[in-house]
Amino acid sequence: MEKDKVFMAEGLNKTAAQPTWNSCSFGMEMQTNELNCATEQVGSCFFNPNWDNSMDQSDPFESALSSMVSSPAASNAGSTLPGSGDNIMIRELIGRLGNICNSGDISPQSFIKPSNNNSSANTSCYSTPLNSPPKLNLSMMDSQIRRNLNLPGLGNQLPNHPSLAPFSADPGFAVRAARFSCFGSSRNFGALNGQLGLTEADFPQRLLPTMDSVKLTRVSCNQSIKVTGSQVNVPDINKNSPQDGNSGSDKKHSRLSRSSSPENAEFGDSKEESSVSEQIPVGDSSIDGQNGANTRKRKSIPRGKAKETSSSAAANPKVAAENDESTAKRGKQDEAAGSAKEKTEQNGNAKAANDGNQKQNKENAKPPEPPKDYIHVRARRGQATDSHSLAERVRREKISERMKFLQDLVPGCNKVTGKAVMLDEIINYVQSLQRQVEFLSMKLATVNPRLDINMEALLSKDMFQSRGSFPHALYSMDSSAPAFPFGYHPQQGLPMNSGISNNTEAQFSMNPLNAALRKTQGLQLPPIDGFTDANPRVASFWEDDLQSIVQMGFGQNQPQSYQGSIAADQVKTEL
Amino acid sequence: MRPPSLLKQEFLKKWIMGLQRCSSTKKNMNILERKKAIKLSADVAMASSRNGTTCWSRALIANASKDGNDKHLVEQILGPESERLIVKKVSIGALVCNKRIRSKKILKRSCGIRRTRKCVPQVALASSIAKWLVRKRTQVLKSLIPGGEFMNEVCLIKETLDYIISLRAQVDVMRSLASASEQVNHS
């Protein structure tokens, strides 16, 4: 499955539709040249609707699209079938891609011909494989796509554009594109939750089938970013993040990215070798193609200079030929993609492209926006634009974000700053918790000679059942927390009295206390009935009652023992 | 996040289930065996409450199931998901981890000279000292968290968060149970 996707990606890179594809997705991050404004719009609009599962952003998206290429109406996009979240997202993506590809339908066919012609005349030795893979991939991808996605709506598109359809309907690509948008909202991750472990629980399973493509894309993008280096001037898809319009799906996918990132970190290394070779040329070709089209304006891209002289505003075949010659040394996919890009751009709206270039020039002059994205990151002003440092910075920010959560969790970490000290505290805390577990298990072993816990089980059941009757107001009281650790490790219990432990300890002590109090007559607690009846009064009573109970518990002998109920005993011990 | 009460409930149920099965299988265990059984069932119950979503829980379950004796206990506690949790994740994780470890070893060997120079903290550079300290502590933390050796830093901190929460819940439940059973015995 993974290899299929790799192969598909490889084949897809060679297909005619790659230029549009790159301009839509990868190109959005990696291409620096023209269409930056348009691509930014597309980038911001392209992924958003998929997350929101709504057509709100369809209008700006369509306008951006139309500026790039003459696209058909949003009929296809509007005809996405309802379905589950992932399917909708993928279908929308594919629909949009279909629009883009449909609009550029002239180009790929015309592209294919020159590529065929050029293959014979091409000095590059890699020409022949160009033609074969797409055909091979078509059937494979068609079947796979139809199987995977079950998209009857797309069936119309597929036969029309055989060269484009598999590419446009590539679920792996759709998922990849989806990932990029969720990277955009990854910045909100910290703001969204402090619940890293549990909420992500829902999604990794769903992610698993798509994990392969995700890993591929991440690795590929990292590699391509490293390759292209400083010339990457990516439109900030993070503009999505303020737009979150935040549906749950947006949060979901931000967490998707998070949850998938650890796995990707694990798998990425193993996959790097395999996918680098395929993906690097993608990055190169995408950038080179774009560079070729906007030679004069894009001086900051060193690779573009190689193509500057070659492809100015030439006719399509000439451009293709020149591109082929200039890129003959680069690699197999380059000339195909580059010339295809030339064609699509010139077939489309060349003027819009130039306008986009000019806009992008201005964009570059602006101060770079804060990145905070996983894969495509814009270098900050005055900072190194090396891909390594970019990735490093993203990583550091992620780590610091999570350290903040840890600061809240680990007691006593609020005042310390600095990673080393924080880590020290965390280590101490984890060690102390583990030691407590050991100690308590040893204690339980001594207490239970036969490991029988039936009574406790009964009690716990009773505790849990009666818990529901307790008002929530009781749970949030901090005053009841000290009830528990009195008997046991007060010095350890106090640092444990954060919000979480307070609630639970209170729960544990309150239920048996209440049960015991109801049963025992000896304890004089007038507001007993008030506990269950009047919630607001409890808080004030609780502390006083606790103290009185403590005194009574310590002073009294063993009271009448209830055979089946440990509650009373528990009351004494805990208080 | 699930409310901690739910987490504790779930943990307690699974733990008690595991302990009961433990006591049913083996009679007359000595104290150390009992302690080991208690701790094991508690850990596995806590890990299973995560349903295989976190790395540390999977690693913990994997470590627990390595031993043949304990594997039955683990499977009983986990219930129907045991195959899913143990078999698949363990194998995948082990493969990947082995690859990573091997590749890291190769890298270390190749950069041996550079590494030896950097191992000594250069007094002149405070930043390098700080980095060295952080690295040392990260190593310690990795040894503490189950399955931590296989994570990168980002993942490690996230796992630590989750692990701390689970540990805390576990300690609370165990403490209450210990106190309750102590009183039962005293009475």
mmCIF file of N, CA and C in Angstrom, chain A residues 523-570:
data_model
loop_
_atom_site.group_PDB
_atom_site.id
_atom_site.type_symbol
_atom_site.label_atom_id
_atom_site.label_comp_id
_atom_site.label_asym_id
_atom_site.label_seq_id
_atom_site.Cartn_x
_atom_site.Cartn_y
_atom_site.Cartn_z
ATOM 1 N N LEU A 523 -22.125 9.963 65.139
ATOM 2 C CA LEU A 523 -21.491 11.176 64.638
ATOM 3 C C LEU A 523 -22.529 12.295 64.597
ATOM 4 N N GLN A 524 -22.154 13.344 65.182
ATOM 5 C CA GLN A 524 -23.119 14.428 65.246
ATOM 6 C C GLN A 524 -22.802 15.437 64.169
ATOM 7 N N LEU A 525 -23.563 15.296 63.168
ATOM 8 C CA LEU A 525 -23.356 16.250 62.082
ATOM 9 C C LEU A 525 -24.719 16.753 61.647
ATOM 10 N N PRO A 526 -25.112 17.778 62.164
ATOM 11 C CA PRO A 526 -26.447 18.293 61.823
ATOM 12 C C PRO A 526 -26.656 18.508 60.334
ATOM 13 N N PRO A 527 -25.692 18.990 59.659
ATOM 14 C CA PRO A 527 -26.006 19.270 58.259
ATOM 15 C C PRO A 527 -25.905 18.054 57.356
ATOM 16 N N ILE A 528 -25.968 16.888 57.906
ATOM 17 C CA ILE A 528 -25.854 15.700 57.059
ATOM 18 C C ILE A 528 -26.894 15.727 55.963
ATOM 19 N N ASP A 529 -28.066 15.978 56.345
ATOM 20 C CA ASP A 529 -29.109 15.998 55.325
ATOM 21 C C ASP A 529 -28.878 17.133 54.359
ATOM 22 N N GLY A 530 -28.289 18.151 54.902
ATOM 23 C CA GLY A 530 -28.022 19.282 54.033
ATOM 24 C C GLY A 530 -27.032 18.965 52.931
ATOM 25 N N PHE A 531 -26.252 17.919 53.141
ATOM 26 C CA PHE A 531 -25.253 17.597 52.117
ATOM 27 C C PHE A 531 -25.906 17.266 50.815
ATOM 28 N N THR A 532 -26.854 16.422 50.911
ATOM 29 C CA THR A 532 -27.446 15.976 49.654
ATOM 30 C C THR A 532 -28.492 16.941 49.148
ATOM 31 N N ASP A 533 -29.051 17.664 50.059
ATOM 32 C CA ASP A 533 -30.153 18.517 49.621
ATOM 33 C C ASP A 533 -29.683 19.863 49.120
ATOM 34 N N ALA A 534 -28.902 20.486 49.952
ATOM 35 C CA ALA A 534 -28.544 21.848 49.601
ATOM 36 C C ALA A 534 -27.089 21.912 49.196
ATOM 37 N N ASN A 535 -26.871 22.065 47.939
ATOM 38 C CA ASN A 535 -25.497 22.079 47.462
ATOM 39 C C ASN A 535 -24.712 23.288 47.915
ATOM 40 N N PRO A 536 -25.273 24.414 47.809
ATOM 41 C CA PRO A 536 -24.424 25.581 48.101
ATOM 42 C C PRO A 536 -23.987 25.666 49.546
ATOM 43 N N ARG A 537 -24.784 25.066 50.394
ATOM 44 C CA ARG A 537 -24.402 25.171 51.796
ATOM 45 C C ARG A 537 -23.277 24.213 52.156
ATOM 46 N N VAL A 538 -23.127 23.251 51.313
ATOM 47 C CA VAL A 538 -22.186 22.195 51.681
ATOM 48 C C VAL A 538 -20.780 22.735 51.824
ATOM 49 N N ALA A 539 -20.440 23.567 50.906
ATOM 50 C CA ALA A 539 -19.049 24.007 50.887
ATOM 51 C C ALA A 539 -18.663 24.626 52.212
ATOM 52 N N SER A 540 -19.526 25.399 52.742
ATOM 53 C CA SER A 540 -19.177 26.039 54.004
ATOM 54 C C SER A 540 -19.205 25.046 55.143
ATOM 55 N N PHE A 541 -20.086 24.090 55.039
ATOM 56 C CA PHE A 541 -20.180 23.137 56.143
ATOM 57 C C PHE A 541 -19.038 22.157 56.149
ATOM 58 N N TRP A 542 -18.579 21.890 54.953
ATOM 59 C CA TRP A 542 -17.715 20.728 54.831
ATOM 60 C C TRP A 542 -16.475 20.844 55.692
ATOM 61 N N GLU A 543 -15.895 21.973 55.645
ATOM 62 C CA GLU A 543 -14.637 22.093 56.369
ATOM 63 C C GLU A 543 -14.860 21.934 57.863
ATOM 64 N N ASP A 544 -15.895 22.554 58.351
ATOM 65 C CA ASP A 544 -16.155 22.431 59.787
ATOM 66 C C ASP A 544 -16.464 20.998 60.157
ATOM 67 N N ASP A 545 -17.242 20.381 59.314
ATOM 68 C CA ASP A 545 -17.593 19.001 59.634
ATOM 69 C C ASP A 545 -16.386 18.094 59.590
ATOM 70 N N LEU A 546 -15.558 18.349 58.654
ATOM 71 C CA LEU A 546 -14.363 17.526 58.556
ATOM 72 C C LEU A 546 -13.569 17.600 59.843
ATOM 73 N N GLN A 547 -13.414 18.799 60.297
ATOM 74 C CA GLN A 547 -12.606 18.940 61.503
ATOM 75 C C GLN A 547 -13.267 18.238 62.670
ATOM 76 N N SER A 548 -14.568 18.379 62.728
ATOM 77 C CA SER A 548 -15.254 17.705 63.837
ATOM 78 C C SER A 548 -15.143 16.202 63.696
ATOM 79 N N ILE A 549 -15.249 15.731 62.495
ATOM 80 C CA ILE A 549 -15.151 14.291 62.296
ATOM 81 C C ILE A 549 -13.757 13.809 62.647
ATOM 82 N N VAL A 550 -12.801 14.605 62.267
ATOM 83 C CA VAL A 550 -11.432 14.197 62.579
ATOM 84 C C VAL A 550 -11.275 14.035 64.076
ATOM 85 N N GLN A 551 -11.758 14.991 64.768
ATOM 86 C CA GLN A 551 -11.603 14.892 66.213
ATOM 87 C C GLN A 551 -12.332 13.691 66.757
ATOM 88 N N MET A 552 -13.502 13.489 66.224
ATOM 89 C CA MET A 552 -14.257 12.351 66.717
ATOM 90 C C MET A 552 -13.593 11.048 66.334
ATOM 91 N N GLY A 553 -13.102 11.018 65.120
ATOM 92 C CA GLY A 553 -12.502 9.780 64.655
ATOM 93 C C GLY A 553 -11.277 9.419 65.447
ATOM 94 N N PHE A 554 -10.508 10.403 65.760
ATOM 95 C CA PHE A 554 -9.278 10.107 66.483
ATOM 96 C C PHE A 554 -9.544 9.788 67.932
ATOM 97 N N GLY A 555 -10.564 10.427 68.444
ATOM 98 C CA GLY A 555 -10.799 10.224 69.864
ATOM 99 C C GLY A 555 -11.586 8.967 70.168
ATOM 100 N N GLN A 556 -12.335 8.543 69.216
ATOM 101 C CA GLN A 556 -13.231 7.419 69.489
ATOM 102 C C GLN A 556 -12.514 6.096 69.409
ATOM 103 N N ASN A 557 -13.096 5.146 70.079
ATOM 104 C CA ASN A 557 -12.655 3.773 69.870
ATOM 105 C C ASN A 557 -13.284 3.262 68.601
ATOM 106 N N GLN A 558 -13.018 2.017 68.368
ATOM 107 C CA GLN A 558 -13.644 1.429 67.196
ATOM 108 C C GLN A 558 -15.154 1.437 67.397
ATOM 109 N N PRO A 559 -15.836 1.996 66.471
ATOM 110 C CA PRO A 559 -17.283 2.033 66.630
ATOM 111 C C PRO A 559 -17.878 0.685 66.269
ATOM 112 N N GLN A 560 -19.169 0.623 66.324
ATOM 113 C CA GLN A 560 -19.775 -0.638 65.914
ATOM 114 C C GLN A 560 -19.403 -0.916 64.463
ATOM 115 N N SER A 561 -18.995 -2.093 64.266
ATOM 116 C CA SER A 561 -18.478 -2.399 62.928
ATOM 117 C C SER A 561 -19.598 -2.963 62.078
ATOM 118 N N TYR A 562 -19.619 -2.514 60.899
ATOM 119 C CA TYR A 562 -20.626 -3.015 59.971
ATOM 120 C C TYR A 562 -20.010 -4.133 59.172
ATOM 121 N N GLN A 563 -20.718 -5.176 59.098
ATOM 122 C CA GLN A 563 -20.130 -6.361 58.487
ATOM 123 C C GLN A 563 -19.749 -6.098 57.045
ATOM 124 N N GLY A 564 -20.665 -5.657 56.356
ATOM 125 C CA GLY A 564 -20.383 -5.526 54.934
ATOM 126 C C GLY A 564 -19.872 -4.165 54.534
ATOM 127 N N SER A 565 -19.951 -3.262 55.433
ATOM 128 C CA SER A 565 -19.601 -1.928 54.982
ATOM 129 C C SER A 565 -18.293 -1.486 55.592
ATOM 130 N N ILE A 566 -17.465 -1.112 54.762
ATOM 131 C CA ILE A 566 -16.170 -0.629 55.215
ATOM 132 C C ILE A 566 -16.251 0.873 55.390
ATOM 133 N N ALA A 567 -17.390 1.380 55.058
ATOM 134 C CA ALA A 567 -17.494 2.826 54.976
ATOM 135 C C ALA A 567 -17.099 3.488 56.273
ATOM 136 N N ALA A 568 -17.630 3.011 57.316
ATOM 137 C CA ALA A 568 -17.352 3.675 58.594
ATOM 138 C C ALA A 568 -15.871 3.626 58.907
ATOM 139 N N ASP A 569 -15.312 2.493 58.698
ATOM 140 C CA ASP A 569 -13.887 2.373 58.969
ATOM 141 C C ASP A 569 -13.105 3.320 58.084
ATOM 142 N N GLN A 570 -13.558 3.375 56.875
ATOM 143 C CA GLN A 570 -12.849 4.234 55.952
ATOM 144 C C GLN A 570 -12.931 5.675 56.417
#
